[in-house]
């Protein structure tokens, strides 16, 4: 795969987004920029105002939907807030307005949004497989099972990363690390580059453990 110059990752931010879900891929790109400053990563929100994510961490978006920044990949994190975002019509409209060349990616329960939009019909996707204390009770549901309920035509996968071409999903709160590395791969960077980023992050053992836990699907 040819490397794309100036690959730009836009990370969607919303109320009660899970911190690690959006911070991990952002952090991978932040470190990767030490090796290639042309890489770019930024936050996108519905509006240009501070957003309180989970545990009260407040962040400021770089762009709003109205700005329509150029993005090569758009990433939706998970978190408690995805329960509202799943039916956010403005978000759906923004996603549908993106060029066909834009990768649509998610971490953890972020894939619920694509599922609700019907974008996962007939293709595999993944989600978090380990329940929290409420999800493990009769009153709750494991997120990956909730995805099957939201998108019954989706082929549920338990892989760490599922790459179907345009849509790439990651399962698990910390899987944003693997999503970040995989997006570097999709941008055309070779394994030596990615491994070096993982080494600097002191993540090489985990990278070795997860780098082959990818399900590819061709239409």
mmCIF file of C-alpha atoms in Angstrom:
data_model
loop_
_atom_site.group_PDB
_atom_site.id
_atom_site.type_symbol
_atom_site.label_atom_id
_atom_site.label_comp_id
_atom_site.label_asym_id
_atom_site.label_seq_id
_atom_site.Cartn_x
_atom_site.Cartn_y
_atom_site.Cartn_z
ATOM 1 C CA UNK A 1 0.000 0.000 0.000
ATOM 2 C CA UNK A 2 1.327 3.433 -0.933
ATOM 3 C CA UNK A 3 1.760 5.839 1.947
ATOM 4 C CA UNK A 4 -0.693 8.734 1.921
ATOM 5 C CA UNK A 5 1.009 12.035 2.597
ATOM 6 C CA UNK A 6 -0.492 14.025 5.431
ATOM 7 C CA UNK A 7 -2.979 11.410 6.671
ATOM 8 C CA UNK A 8 -5.572 13.146 8.886
ATOM 9 C CA UNK A 9 -7.497 11.415 11.687
ATOM 10 C CA UNK A 10 -10.576 13.158 13.037
ATOM 11 C CA UNK A 11 -11.729 11.875 16.443
ATOM 12 C CA UNK A 12 -15.356 12.523 17.355
ATOM 13 C CA UNK A 13 -15.870 13.824 20.874
ATOM 14 C CA UNK A 14 -19.172 13.957 22.754
ATOM 15 C CA UNK A 15 -20.621 14.079 26.274
ATOM 16 C CA UNK A 16 -19.541 11.068 28.324
ATOM 17 C CA UNK A 17 -17.189 9.654 25.689
ATOM 18 C CA UNK A 18 -14.820 7.100 27.231
ATOM 19 C CA UNK A 19 -11.463 8.789 27.819
ATOM 20 C CA UNK A 20 -9.211 5.887 26.808
ATOM 21 C CA UNK A 21 -11.293 5.209 23.703
ATOM 22 C CA UNK A 22 -10.435 8.561 22.170
ATOM 23 C CA UNK A 23 -7.140 9.283 23.944
ATOM 24 C CA UNK A 24 -5.409 6.035 22.963
ATOM 25 C CA UNK A 25 -5.632 6.421 19.162
ATOM 26 C CA UNK A 26 -4.946 10.132 19.547
ATOM 27 C CA UNK A 27 -1.842 9.263 21.566
ATOM 28 C CA UNK A 28 -0.596 6.778 18.971
ATOM 29 C CA UNK A 29 -0.799 9.459 16.281
ATOM 30 C CA UNK A 30 0.793 12.005 18.613
ATOM 31 C CA UNK A 31 3.854 9.778 19.050
ATOM 32 C CA UNK A 32 3.881 8.799 15.349
ATOM 33 C CA UNK A 33 4.152 12.506 14.498
ATOM 34 C CA UNK A 34 7.630 12.466 16.023
ATOM 35 C CA UNK A 35 8.648 10.292 13.077
ATOM 36 C CA UNK A 36 6.431 11.925 10.452
ATOM 37 C CA UNK A 37 5.169 15.439 11.329
ATOM 38 C CA UNK A 38 2.841 15.374 8.308
ATOM 39 C CA UNK A 39 0.469 13.090 10.217
ATOM 40 C CA UNK A 40 -2.410 14.979 11.812
ATOM 41 C CA UNK A 41 -4.978 14.156 14.488
ATOM 42 C CA UNK A 42 -7.678 16.397 15.926
ATOM 43 C CA UNK A 43 -11.014 16.432 17.755
ATOM 44 C CA UNK A 44 -14.348 16.999 16.009
ATOM 45 C CA UNK A 45 -17.600 17.799 17.824
ATOM 46 C CA UNK A 46 -21.142 18.840 17.029
ATOM 47 C CA UNK A 47 -20.331 22.417 18.086
ATOM 48 C CA UNK A 48 -17.314 24.478 19.124
ATOM 49 C CA UNK A 49 -17.802 24.316 22.866
ATOM 50 C CA UNK A 50 -16.121 22.408 25.720
ATOM 51 C CA UNK A 51 -17.188 18.776 25.972
ATOM 52 C CA UNK A 52 -17.266 16.928 29.290
ATOM 53 C CA UNK A 53 -16.261 13.337 28.673
ATOM 54 C CA UNK A 54 -16.351 10.521 31.220
ATOM 55 C CA UNK A 55 -15.111 11.114 34.778
ATOM 56 C CA UNK A 56 -15.437 14.858 34.220
ATOM 57 C CA UNK A 57 -12.499 15.287 31.838
ATOM 58 C CA UNK A 58 -13.374 18.302 29.689
ATOM 59 C CA UNK A 59 -11.805 18.813 26.273
ATOM 60 C CA UNK A 60 -12.070 21.448 23.555
ATOM 61 C CA UNK A 61 -12.756 20.329 19.975
ATOM 62 C CA UNK A 62 -10.615 21.598 17.125
ATOM 63 C CA UNK A 63 -13.485 21.583 14.628
ATOM 64 C CA UNK A 64 -17.271 21.404 14.546
ATOM 65 C CA UNK A 65 -19.423 19.527 12.037
ATOM 66 C CA UNK A 66 -20.048 22.825 10.246
ATOM 67 C CA UNK A 67 -16.313 23.263 9.619
ATOM 68 C CA UNK A 68 -16.229 20.032 7.578
ATOM 69 C CA UNK A 69 -12.478 19.477 8.080
ATOM 70 C CA UNK A 70 -10.686 17.226 5.614
ATOM 71 C CA UNK A 71 -10.405 13.775 7.199
ATOM 72 C CA UNK A 72 -8.929 10.554 5.894
ATOM 73 C CA UNK A 73 -10.395 8.626 8.831
ATOM 74 C CA UNK A 74 -13.223 9.481 11.219
ATOM 75 C CA UNK A 75 -13.203 7.721 14.589
ATOM 76 C CA UNK A 76 -16.103 7.320 17.016
ATOM 77 C CA UNK A 77 -15.094 6.288 20.546
ATOM 78 C CA UNK A 78 -17.357 4.448 22.940
ATOM 79 C CA UNK A 79 -18.447 5.322 26.436
ATOM 80 C CA UNK A 80 -21.676 5.863 28.323
ATOM 81 C CA UNK A 81 -22.545 8.703 25.946
ATOM 82 C CA UNK A 82 -22.972 6.371 22.988
ATOM 83 C CA UNK A 83 -26.426 5.524 24.327
ATOM 84 C CA UNK A 84 -27.497 9.008 23.213
ATOM 85 C CA UNK A 85 -25.191 9.237 20.203
ATOM 86 C CA UNK A 86 -26.622 6.081 18.653
ATOM 87 C CA UNK A 87 -29.705 8.071 17.619
ATOM 88 C CA UNK A 88 -28.000 11.435 17.030
ATOM 89 C CA UNK A 89 -29.376 12.471 13.643
ATOM 90 C CA UNK A 90 -26.858 15.299 13.240
ATOM 91 C CA UNK A 91 -24.036 12.821 13.707
ATOM 92 C CA UNK A 92 -25.631 10.440 11.198
ATOM 93 C CA UNK A 93 -25.971 13.283 8.702
ATOM 94 C CA UNK A 94 -22.334 14.287 9.192
ATOM 95 C CA UNK A 95 -21.121 10.719 8.654
ATOM 96 C CA UNK A 96 -23.190 10.356 5.492
ATOM 97 C CA UNK A 97 -21.742 13.639 4.194
ATOM 98 C CA UNK A 98 -18.163 12.376 4.378
ATOM 99 C CA UNK A 99 -16.479 11.357 1.100
ATOM 100 C CA UNK A 100 -16.541 7.662 0.248
ATOM 101 C CA UNK A 101 -12.763 7.675 0.587
ATOM 102 C CA UNK A 102 -12.994 8.541 4.300
ATOM 103 C CA UNK A 103 -12.471 5.541 6.577
ATOM 104 C CA UNK A 104 -15.248 5.136 9.152
ATOM 105 C CA UNK A 105 -13.762 3.728 12.337
ATOM 106 C CA UNK A 106 -14.815 3.103 15.915
ATOM 107 C CA UNK A 107 -13.551 1.935 19.270
ATOM 108 C CA UNK A 108 -15.682 -0.151 21.629
ATOM 109 C CA UNK A 109 -19.364 0.867 21.661
ATOM 110 C CA UNK A 110 -18.758 3.458 18.958
ATOM 111 C CA UNK A 111 -19.727 0.760 16.450
ATOM 112 C CA UNK A 112 -23.312 1.005 17.717
ATOM 113 C CA UNK A 113 -23.678 4.219 15.734
ATOM 114 C CA UNK A 114 -22.674 2.583 12.457
ATOM 115 C CA UNK A 115 -24.936 -0.329 13.329
ATOM 116 C CA UNK A 116 -27.935 1.949 13.892
ATOM 117 C CA UNK A 117 -27.250 3.622 10.546
ATOM 118 C CA UNK A 118 -27.340 0.263 8.766
ATOM 119 C CA UNK A 119 -23.712 0.574 7.698
ATOM 120 C CA UNK A 120 -22.760 -2.770 9.266
ATOM 121 C CA UNK A 121 -25.396 -4.830 7.461
ATOM 122 C CA UNK A 122 -23.834 -7.883 5.837
ATOM 123 C CA UNK A 123 -20.322 -7.222 7.162
ATOM 124 C CA UNK A 124 -18.484 -8.188 10.356
ATOM 125 C CA UNK A 125 -17.869 -5.757 13.202
ATOM 126 C CA UNK A 126 -16.803 -5.973 16.809
ATOM 127 C CA UNK A 127 -17.420 -4.354 20.164
ATOM 128 C CA UNK A 128 -16.454 -4.703 23.817
ATOM 129 C CA UNK A 129 -16.740 -8.294 25.017
ATOM 130 C CA UNK A 130 -16.098 -7.851 28.758
ATOM 131 C CA UNK A 131 -19.121 -6.570 30.750
ATOM 132 C CA UNK A 132 -18.990 -4.047 33.564
ATOM 133 C CA UNK A 133 -20.792 -4.803 36.831
ATOM 134 C CA UNK A 134 -24.197 -3.659 35.530
ATOM 135 C CA UNK A 135 -23.877 -5.247 32.103
ATOM 136 C CA UNK A 136 -23.121 -8.568 33.780
ATOM 137 C CA UNK A 137 -26.488 -8.587 35.602
ATOM 138 C CA UNK A 138 -29.911 -9.598 34.335
ATOM 139 C CA UNK A 139 -30.658 -5.882 33.917
ATOM 140 C CA UNK A 140 -27.780 -5.324 31.474
ATOM 141 C CA UNK A 141 -26.296 -6.650 28.281
ATOM 142 C CA UNK A 142 -22.711 -7.130 27.121
ATOM 143 C CA UNK A 143 -21.933 -4.420 24.505
ATOM 144 C CA UNK A 144 -21.101 -6.934 21.756
ATOM 145 C CA UNK A 145 -24.505 -8.567 22.296
ATOM 146 C CA UNK A 146 -26.122 -5.131 22.217
ATOM 147 C CA UNK A 147 -24.476 -4.565 18.835
ATOM 148 C CA UNK A 148 -26.098 -7.770 17.574
ATOM 149 C CA UNK A 149 -29.436 -6.410 18.777
ATOM 150 C CA UNK A 150 -28.925 -2.979 17.183
ATOM 151 C CA UNK A 151 -27.616 -4.400 13.891
ATOM 152 C CA UNK A 152 -29.103 -7.897 13.411
ATOM 153 C CA UNK A 153 -27.713 -8.090 9.852
ATOM 154 C CA UNK A 154 -24.152 -7.525 11.111
ATOM 155 C CA UNK A 155 -21.800 -10.512 11.344
ATOM 156 C CA UNK A 156 -20.553 -10.195 14.915
ATOM 157 C CA UNK A 157 -16.818 -10.786 15.324
ATOM 158 C CA UNK A 158 -14.745 -11.198 18.477
ATOM 159 C CA UNK A 159 -11.516 -10.021 16.841
ATOM 160 C CA UNK A 160 -9.611 -7.092 18.339
ATOM 161 C CA UNK A 161 -9.809 -5.217 14.999
ATOM 162 C CA UNK A 162 -12.201 -5.849 12.126
ATOM 163 C CA UNK A 163 -11.295 -4.243 8.796
ATOM 164 C CA UNK A 164 -13.954 -4.423 6.095
ATOM 165 C CA UNK A 165 -12.414 -1.865 3.776
ATOM 166 C CA UNK A 166 -14.063 1.438 4.512
ATOM 167 C CA UNK A 167 -15.346 0.517 7.976
ATOM 168 C CA UNK A 168 -12.916 -0.524 10.700
ATOM 169 C CA UNK A 169 -14.095 -1.400 14.224
ATOM 170 C CA UNK A 170 -12.161 -2.215 17.391
ATOM 171 C CA UNK A 171 -13.444 -4.171 20.390
ATOM 172 C CA UNK A 172 -12.552 -3.250 23.949
ATOM 173 C CA UNK A 173 -11.873 -0.021 25.837
ATOM 174 C CA UNK A 174 -8.088 -0.152 25.395
ATOM 175 C CA UNK A 175 -8.350 -1.357 21.781
ATOM 176 C CA UNK A 176 -7.940 2.257 20.699
ATOM 177 C CA UNK A 177 -4.205 1.551 20.848
ATOM 178 C CA UNK A 178 -4.550 -1.174 18.233
ATOM 179 C CA UNK A 179 -6.891 1.024 16.202
ATOM 180 C CA UNK A 180 -4.245 3.761 16.175
ATOM 181 C CA UNK A 181 -1.568 1.363 14.972
ATOM 182 C CA UNK A 182 -3.883 -0.136 12.364
ATOM 183 C CA UNK A 183 -4.804 3.280 11.009
ATOM 184 C CA UNK A 184 -1.094 3.931 10.496
ATOM 185 C CA UNK A 185 -1.065 0.666 8.557
ATOM 186 C CA UNK A 186 -4.063 1.774 6.481
ATOM 187 C CA UNK A 187 -2.293 5.079 5.836
ATOM 188 C CA UNK A 188 0.489 3.088 4.183
ATOM 189 C CA UNK A 189 3.150 3.015 6.904
ATOM 190 C CA UNK A 190 5.161 -0.195 7.059
ATOM 191 C CA UNK A 191 5.540 -2.526 10.020
ATOM 192 C CA UNK A 192 8.973 -1.145 10.886
ATOM 193 C CA UNK A 193 7.473 2.332 11.323
ATOM 194 C CA UNK A 194 4.570 1.038 13.412
ATOM 195 C CA UNK A 195 6.811 -1.143 15.560
ATOM 196 C CA UNK A 196 9.070 1.804 16.234
ATOM 197 C CA UNK A 197 6.092 3.854 17.408
ATOM 198 C CA UNK A 198 5.037 0.969 19.674
ATOM 199 C CA UNK A 199 8.596 0.662 21.015
ATOM 200 C CA UNK A 200 8.814 4.342 21.920
ATOM 201 C CA UNK A 201 5.460 4.012 23.683
ATOM 202 C CA UNK A 202 6.862 0.974 25.573
ATOM 203 C CA UNK A 203 3.963 -0.984 24.140
ATOM 204 C CA UNK A 204 5.857 -3.460 21.942
ATOM 205 C CA UNK A 205 4.930 -6.577 23.992
ATOM 206 C CA UNK A 206 1.219 -5.747 23.760
ATOM 207 C CA UNK A 207 1.643 -4.805 20.096
ATOM 208 C CA UNK A 208 3.181 -8.215 19.381
ATOM 209 C CA UNK A 209 0.306 -9.852 21.233
ATOM 210 C CA UNK A 210 -2.444 -8.070 19.293
ATOM 211 C CA UNK A 211 -0.974 -7.232 15.873
ATOM 212 C CA UNK A 212 -2.381 -10.354 14.218
ATOM 213 C CA UNK A 213 -5.769 -10.243 15.951
ATOM 214 C CA UNK A 214 -7.305 -8.596 12.896
ATOM 215 C CA UNK A 215 -10.160 -9.916 10.821
ATOM 216 C CA UNK A 216 -10.164 -8.699 7.236
ATOM 217 C CA UNK A 217 -13.307 -8.862 5.139
ATOM 218 C CA UNK A 218 -13.596 -8.197 1.414
ATOM 219 C CA UNK A 219 -16.904 -7.241 -0.139
#
